[in-house]
C-alpha cells in the first residue's frame, strides 16, 4: 500500500527476490471515505491471504485499521523505515548485490510474480495471479507492438497498483532497459502540463548530450 515512490520500487523488487508474491493496492487519499476504503482493501488482502502489509508513514494509522479485518495479516510495516534501516546497516552496505537468491535461482515460467486485483465494482474483488511467463508474454507483446528500441525513453503518471502502470509502463521498460520518468497520478491530475514538461526536460537533456558528443568527436578528429 504505497504511493508512486522509491519505496514502492524497492519493496516490489525485494518481495520478488524473497520469493513472495506482491499484491499492490492503492493508498488512501480521501479522509471522508476511509471506512469504504478499509472495507474494500481488507477484502482484497483477505482474498490474497496477505501476511505482511508495507505502507508509508502518513497511511500507517489507516493500515493498522485493516489488521483486525484480515486474518492472515500478521504485520504492518513502514517501508520507508525498513529501507532507511537497511541503508544504515554496516553489514548490508558492505555486501555487493547479486541476483543469486535461492528464490530467484528457482524462477521458471510457472513462478508466481504478481497478484493483480480488478476493481470488482459488481462484487467482492478477486485477485488474478500472474506468472513469470504471463508477464513476459505481455511485456514482449507490448514491446513488439510499439517497436521499443534502445533510443526510447518513457514518461508515465499511471498508478503503479494498476496493471497499465505496473506492467505496461514500469516492468515493460525495465525489461527492455529503457529509462522511465515517473510521476504520481495526483501530480498529473493537479497539473497535467507536468507530463508535457517531463517530455520537454528529457528532450532537452538528450539535445545537450548530442552537443557534447559532437564536440568530443570534433576534438578527437582535430
Tab-separated table of C-alpha atoms in Angstrom:
chain	number	residue	atom	x	y	z
A	1	UNK	CA	0.000	0.000	0.000
A	2	UNK	CA	2.459	2.566	-1.303
A	3	UNK	CA	2.268	5.666	-3.486
A	4	UNK	CA	4.488	6.243	-6.508
A	5	UNK	CA	7.847	6.470	-4.767
A	6	UNK	CA	11.269	4.888	-4.368
A	7	UNK	CA	9.810	2.778	-1.571
A	8	UNK	CA	7.389	1.120	-4.000
A	9	UNK	CA	10.103	0.053	-6.449
A	10	UNK	CA	12.472	-1.170	-3.742
A	11	UNK	CA	9.707	-3.031	-1.901
A	12	UNK	CA	8.366	-4.699	-5.043
A	13	UNK	CA	11.822	-5.908	-6.083
A	14	UNK	CA	12.604	-7.077	-2.542
A	15	UNK	CA	9.389	-9.087	-2.333
A	16	UNK	CA	10.198	-10.878	-5.591
A	17	UNK	CA	13.774	-11.613	-4.502
A	18	UNK	CA	12.432	-13.036	-1.242
A	19	UNK	CA	10.287	-15.472	-3.230
A	20	UNK	CA	6.996	-13.892	-2.135
A	21	UNK	CA	4.127	-12.511	-4.248
A	22	UNK	CA	3.475	-8.748	-4.314
A	23	UNK	CA	-0.145	-7.566	-4.189
A	24	UNK	CA	-0.187	-3.831	-4.988
A	25	UNK	CA	-3.134	-1.852	-3.614
A	26	UNK	CA	-3.755	1.859	-3.834
A	27	UNK	CA	-3.062	4.087	-0.814
A	28	UNK	CA	-5.838	6.077	0.895
A	29	UNK	CA	-6.364	9.579	-0.444
A	30	UNK	CA	-9.768	10.722	0.858
A	31	UNK	CA	-10.312	11.103	4.600
A	32	UNK	CA	-14.106	11.165	4.198
A	33	UNK	CA	-14.118	7.672	2.628
A	34	UNK	CA	-11.788	5.789	4.957
A	35	UNK	CA	-14.450	3.272	6.016
A	36	UNK	CA	-15.280	2.427	2.405
A	37	UNK	CA	-11.569	2.206	1.631
A	38	UNK	CA	-10.890	-0.107	4.573
A	39	UNK	CA	-13.760	-2.418	3.603
A	40	UNK	CA	-12.574	-2.771	0.009
A	41	UNK	CA	-8.872	-3.160	0.756
A	42	UNK	CA	-9.484	-5.670	3.548
A	43	UNK	CA	-11.446	-7.771	1.036
A	44	UNK	CA	-8.506	-7.668	-1.388
A	45	UNK	CA	-5.980	-8.552	1.321
A	46	UNK	CA	-8.139	-11.377	2.659
A	47	UNK	CA	-8.642	-12.847	-0.810
A	48	UNK	CA	-4.878	-12.825	-1.394
A	49	UNK	CA	-4.161	-14.125	2.149
A	50	UNK	CA	-1.609	-11.367	2.685
A	51	UNK	CA	0.626	-11.783	5.756
A	52	UNK	CA	2.684	-8.556	5.553
A	53	UNK	CA	1.463	-5.088	4.609
A	54	UNK	CA	4.061	-2.500	3.602
A	55	UNK	CA	2.880	1.071	3.837
A	56	UNK	CA	4.176	4.619	4.442
A	57	UNK	CA	4.158	6.932	7.432
A	58	UNK	CA	1.098	9.020	6.565
A	59	UNK	CA	-1.012	5.908	5.945
A	60	UNK	CA	0.283	3.767	8.815
A	61	UNK	CA	-2.730	4.501	11.040
A	62	UNK	CA	-5.127	3.528	8.243
A	63	UNK	CA	-3.106	0.385	7.521
A	64	UNK	CA	-3.427	-0.701	11.141
A	65	UNK	CA	-7.220	-0.454	10.819
A	66	UNK	CA	-7.012	-3.233	8.251
A	67	UNK	CA	-5.165	-5.641	10.518
A	68	UNK	CA	-8.129	-6.870	12.598
A	69	UNK	CA	-10.193	-7.279	9.416
A	70	UNK	CA	-7.689	-9.611	7.704
A	71	UNK	CA	-6.991	-12.902	9.487
A	72	UNK	CA	-3.828	-13.694	7.550
A	73	UNK	CA	-2.274	-10.258	8.174
A	74	UNK	CA	0.310	-10.567	10.944
A	75	UNK	CA	2.477	-7.490	10.389
A	76	UNK	CA	2.139	-3.880	9.216
A	77	UNK	CA	5.429	-2.109	8.464
A	78	UNK	CA	6.579	1.274	7.212
A	79	UNK	CA	8.508	0.516	4.012
A	80	UNK	CA	10.446	3.779	4.182
A	81	UNK	CA	11.701	2.966	7.695
A	82	UNK	CA	12.780	-0.508	6.602
A	83	UNK	CA	14.731	0.924	3.673
A	84	UNK	CA	16.364	3.569	5.880
A	85	UNK	CA	17.389	0.896	8.391
A	86	UNK	CA	18.863	-1.253	5.613
A	87	UNK	CA	20.769	1.725	4.187
A	88	UNK	CA	22.311	2.414	7.614
A	89	UNK	CA	23.209	-1.195	8.414
A	90	UNK	CA	27.046	-1.518	8.118
A	91	UNK	CA	26.988	-5.216	7.222
A	92	UNK	CA	24.484	-4.586	4.417
A	93	UNK	CA	26.466	-1.668	2.959
A	94	UNK	CA	29.474	-3.943	2.540
A	95	UNK	CA	27.548	-6.610	0.626
A	96	UNK	CA	27.678	-6.359	-3.147
A	97	UNK	CA	24.236	-7.146	-4.529
A	98	UNK	CA	23.978	-10.119	-6.826
A	99	UNK	CA	20.744	-11.632	-8.083
A	100	UNK	CA	21.578	-15.110	-6.794
A	101	UNK	CA	18.950	-15.616	-4.112
A	102	UNK	CA	17.508	-19.161	-3.964
A	103	UNK	CA	14.077	-17.824	-4.931
A	104	UNK	CA	15.482	-16.005	-7.968
A	105	UNK	CA	17.570	-19.028	-8.991
A	106	UNK	CA	14.495	-21.294	-8.939
A	107	UNK	CA	12.364	-18.953	-11.070
A	108	UNK	CA	10.602	-20.562	-14.029
A	109	UNK	CA	7.744	-19.727	-16.354
A	110	UNK	CA	5.261	-21.025	-13.792
A	111	UNK	CA	6.691	-18.949	-10.922
A	112	UNK	CA	4.049	-16.617	-9.476
A	113	UNK	CA	5.117	-12.994	-9.881
A	114	UNK	CA	2.141	-10.809	-9.036
A	115	UNK	CA	-1.428	-10.826	-7.802
A	116	UNK	CA	-3.390	-8.123	-9.608
A	117	UNK	CA	-6.862	-7.191	-8.393
A	118	UNK	CA	-9.551	-5.845	-10.761
A	119	UNK	CA	-11.811	-3.090	-9.488
A	120	UNK	CA	-14.596	-5.563	-8.613
A	121	UNK	CA	-17.327	-2.923	-8.741
A	122	UNK	CA	-20.036	-5.588	-9.126
A	123	UNK	CA	-18.897	-7.754	-6.235
A	124	UNK	CA	-16.064	-8.618	-3.895
A	125	UNK	CA	-12.658	-8.113	-5.551
A	126	UNK	CA	-10.804	-11.276	-6.525
A	127	UNK	CA	-7.125	-11.376	-7.317
A	128	UNK	CA	-5.757	-12.567	-10.659
A	129	UNK	CA	-2.453	-14.401	-10.246
A	130	UNK	CA	0.136	-13.704	-12.946
A	131	UNK	CA	3.086	-15.994	-13.595
A	132	UNK	CA	6.556	-15.176	-14.864
A	133	UNK	CA	5.507	-16.472	-18.294
A	134	UNK	CA	2.320	-14.356	-18.259
A	135	UNK	CA	4.284	-11.178	-17.579
A	136	UNK	CA	6.976	-11.902	-20.173
A	137	UNK	CA	4.391	-12.659	-22.858
A	138	UNK	CA	2.605	-9.383	-22.151
A	139	UNK	CA	5.810	-7.346	-21.909
A	140	UNK	CA	7.247	-8.756	-25.134
A	141	UNK	CA	3.929	-8.213	-26.892
A	142	UNK	CA	3.861	-4.555	-25.856
A	143	UNK	CA	7.483	-4.065	-26.906
A	144	UNK	CA	6.849	-5.604	-30.321
A	145	UNK	CA	3.619	-3.671	-30.886
A	146	UNK	CA	5.143	-0.246	-30.203
A	147	UNK	CA	8.589	-1.227	-31.537
A	148	UNK	CA	10.562	-0.238	-28.456
A	149	UNK	CA	14.207	0.477	-29.140
A	150	UNK	CA	17.390	1.447	-27.256
A	151	UNK	CA	16.912	5.138	-28.060
A	152	UNK	CA	13.480	5.352	-26.484
A	153	UNK	CA	12.544	6.863	-23.115
A	154	UNK	CA	9.323	6.710	-21.124
A	155	UNK	CA	7.276	9.133	-19.046
A	156	UNK	CA	4.359	7.786	-17.017
A	157	UNK	CA	1.858	9.094	-14.490
A	158	UNK	CA	-0.113	5.831	-14.409
A	159	UNK	CA	-0.626	4.377	-10.901
A	160	UNK	CA	1.716	1.527	-10.044
A	161	UNK	CA	-1.024	-0.522	-8.372
A	162	UNK	CA	-2.773	-0.661	-11.791
A	163	UNK	CA	-1.651	-3.142	-14.445
A	164	UNK	CA	-1.065	-0.388	-17.004
A	165	UNK	CA	1.291	1.471	-14.679
A	166	UNK	CA	2.968	-1.589	-13.177
A	167	UNK	CA	3.313	-3.834	-16.224
A	168	UNK	CA	2.654	-1.578	-19.204
A	169	UNK	CA	4.955	1.202	-18.040
A	170	UNK	CA	7.482	0.107	-15.413
A	171	UNK	CA	8.116	-3.619	-15.972
A	172	UNK	CA	7.970	-3.357	-19.759
A	173	UNK	CA	10.528	-0.566	-19.934
A	174	UNK	CA	12.640	-2.265	-17.258
A	175	UNK	CA	12.719	-5.445	-19.364
A	176	UNK	CA	13.883	-3.547	-22.443
A	177	UNK	CA	16.374	-1.414	-20.494
A	178	UNK	CA	14.612	1.846	-21.315
A	179	UNK	CA	14.794	4.830	-18.889
A	180	UNK	CA	11.481	5.752	-17.285
A	181	UNK	CA	10.479	9.006	-15.615
A	182	UNK	CA	7.544	8.529	-13.246
A	183	UNK	CA	5.223	10.954	-11.519
A	184	UNK	CA	2.296	10.342	-9.214
A	185	UNK	CA	-1.241	10.347	-10.651
A	186	UNK	CA	-2.140	13.230	-8.318
A	187	UNK	CA	0.781	15.291	-9.615
A	188	UNK	CA	-0.540	14.809	-13.142
A	189	UNK	CA	-4.191	15.423	-12.290
A	190	UNK	CA	-3.496	18.646	-10.397
A	191	UNK	CA	-1.213	19.980	-13.129
A	192	UNK	CA	-1.423	17.949	-16.379
A	193	UNK	CA	1.224	20.149	-18.006
A	194	UNK	CA	3.809	18.454	-15.763
A	195	UNK	CA	3.596	15.410	-18.045
A	196	UNK	CA	4.459	17.521	-21.102
A	197	UNK	CA	7.173	19.332	-19.141
A	198	UNK	CA	8.765	15.973	-18.324
A	199	UNK	CA	8.950	15.150	-22.055
A	200	UNK	CA	10.477	18.573	-22.712
A	201	UNK	CA	13.106	18.079	-19.980
A	202	UNK	CA	14.103	14.698	-21.380
A	203	UNK	CA	14.340	16.084	-24.922
A	204	UNK	CA	16.478	18.965	-23.663
A	205	UNK	CA	18.825	16.579	-21.835
A	206	UNK	CA	19.128	14.462	-24.979
A	207	UNK	CA	19.919	17.559	-27.052
A	208	UNK	CA	22.677	18.585	-24.633
A	209	UNK	CA	24.195	15.106	-24.704
A	210	UNK	CA	24.265	15.188	-28.501
A	211	UNK	CA	26.019	18.564	-28.432
A	212	UNK	CA	28.659	17.137	-26.064
A	213	UNK	CA	29.152	14.056	-28.239
A	214	UNK	CA	29.600	16.168	-31.381
A	215	UNK	CA	32.078	18.424	-29.565
A	216	UNK	CA	34.103	15.441	-28.345
A	217	UNK	CA	34.140	13.847	-31.803
A	218	UNK	CA	35.225	17.120	-33.336
A	219	UNK	CA	38.038	17.413	-30.783
A	220	UNK	CA	39.188	13.848	-31.447
A	221	UNK	CA	39.212	14.447	-35.207
A	222	UNK	CA	41.168	17.681	-34.785
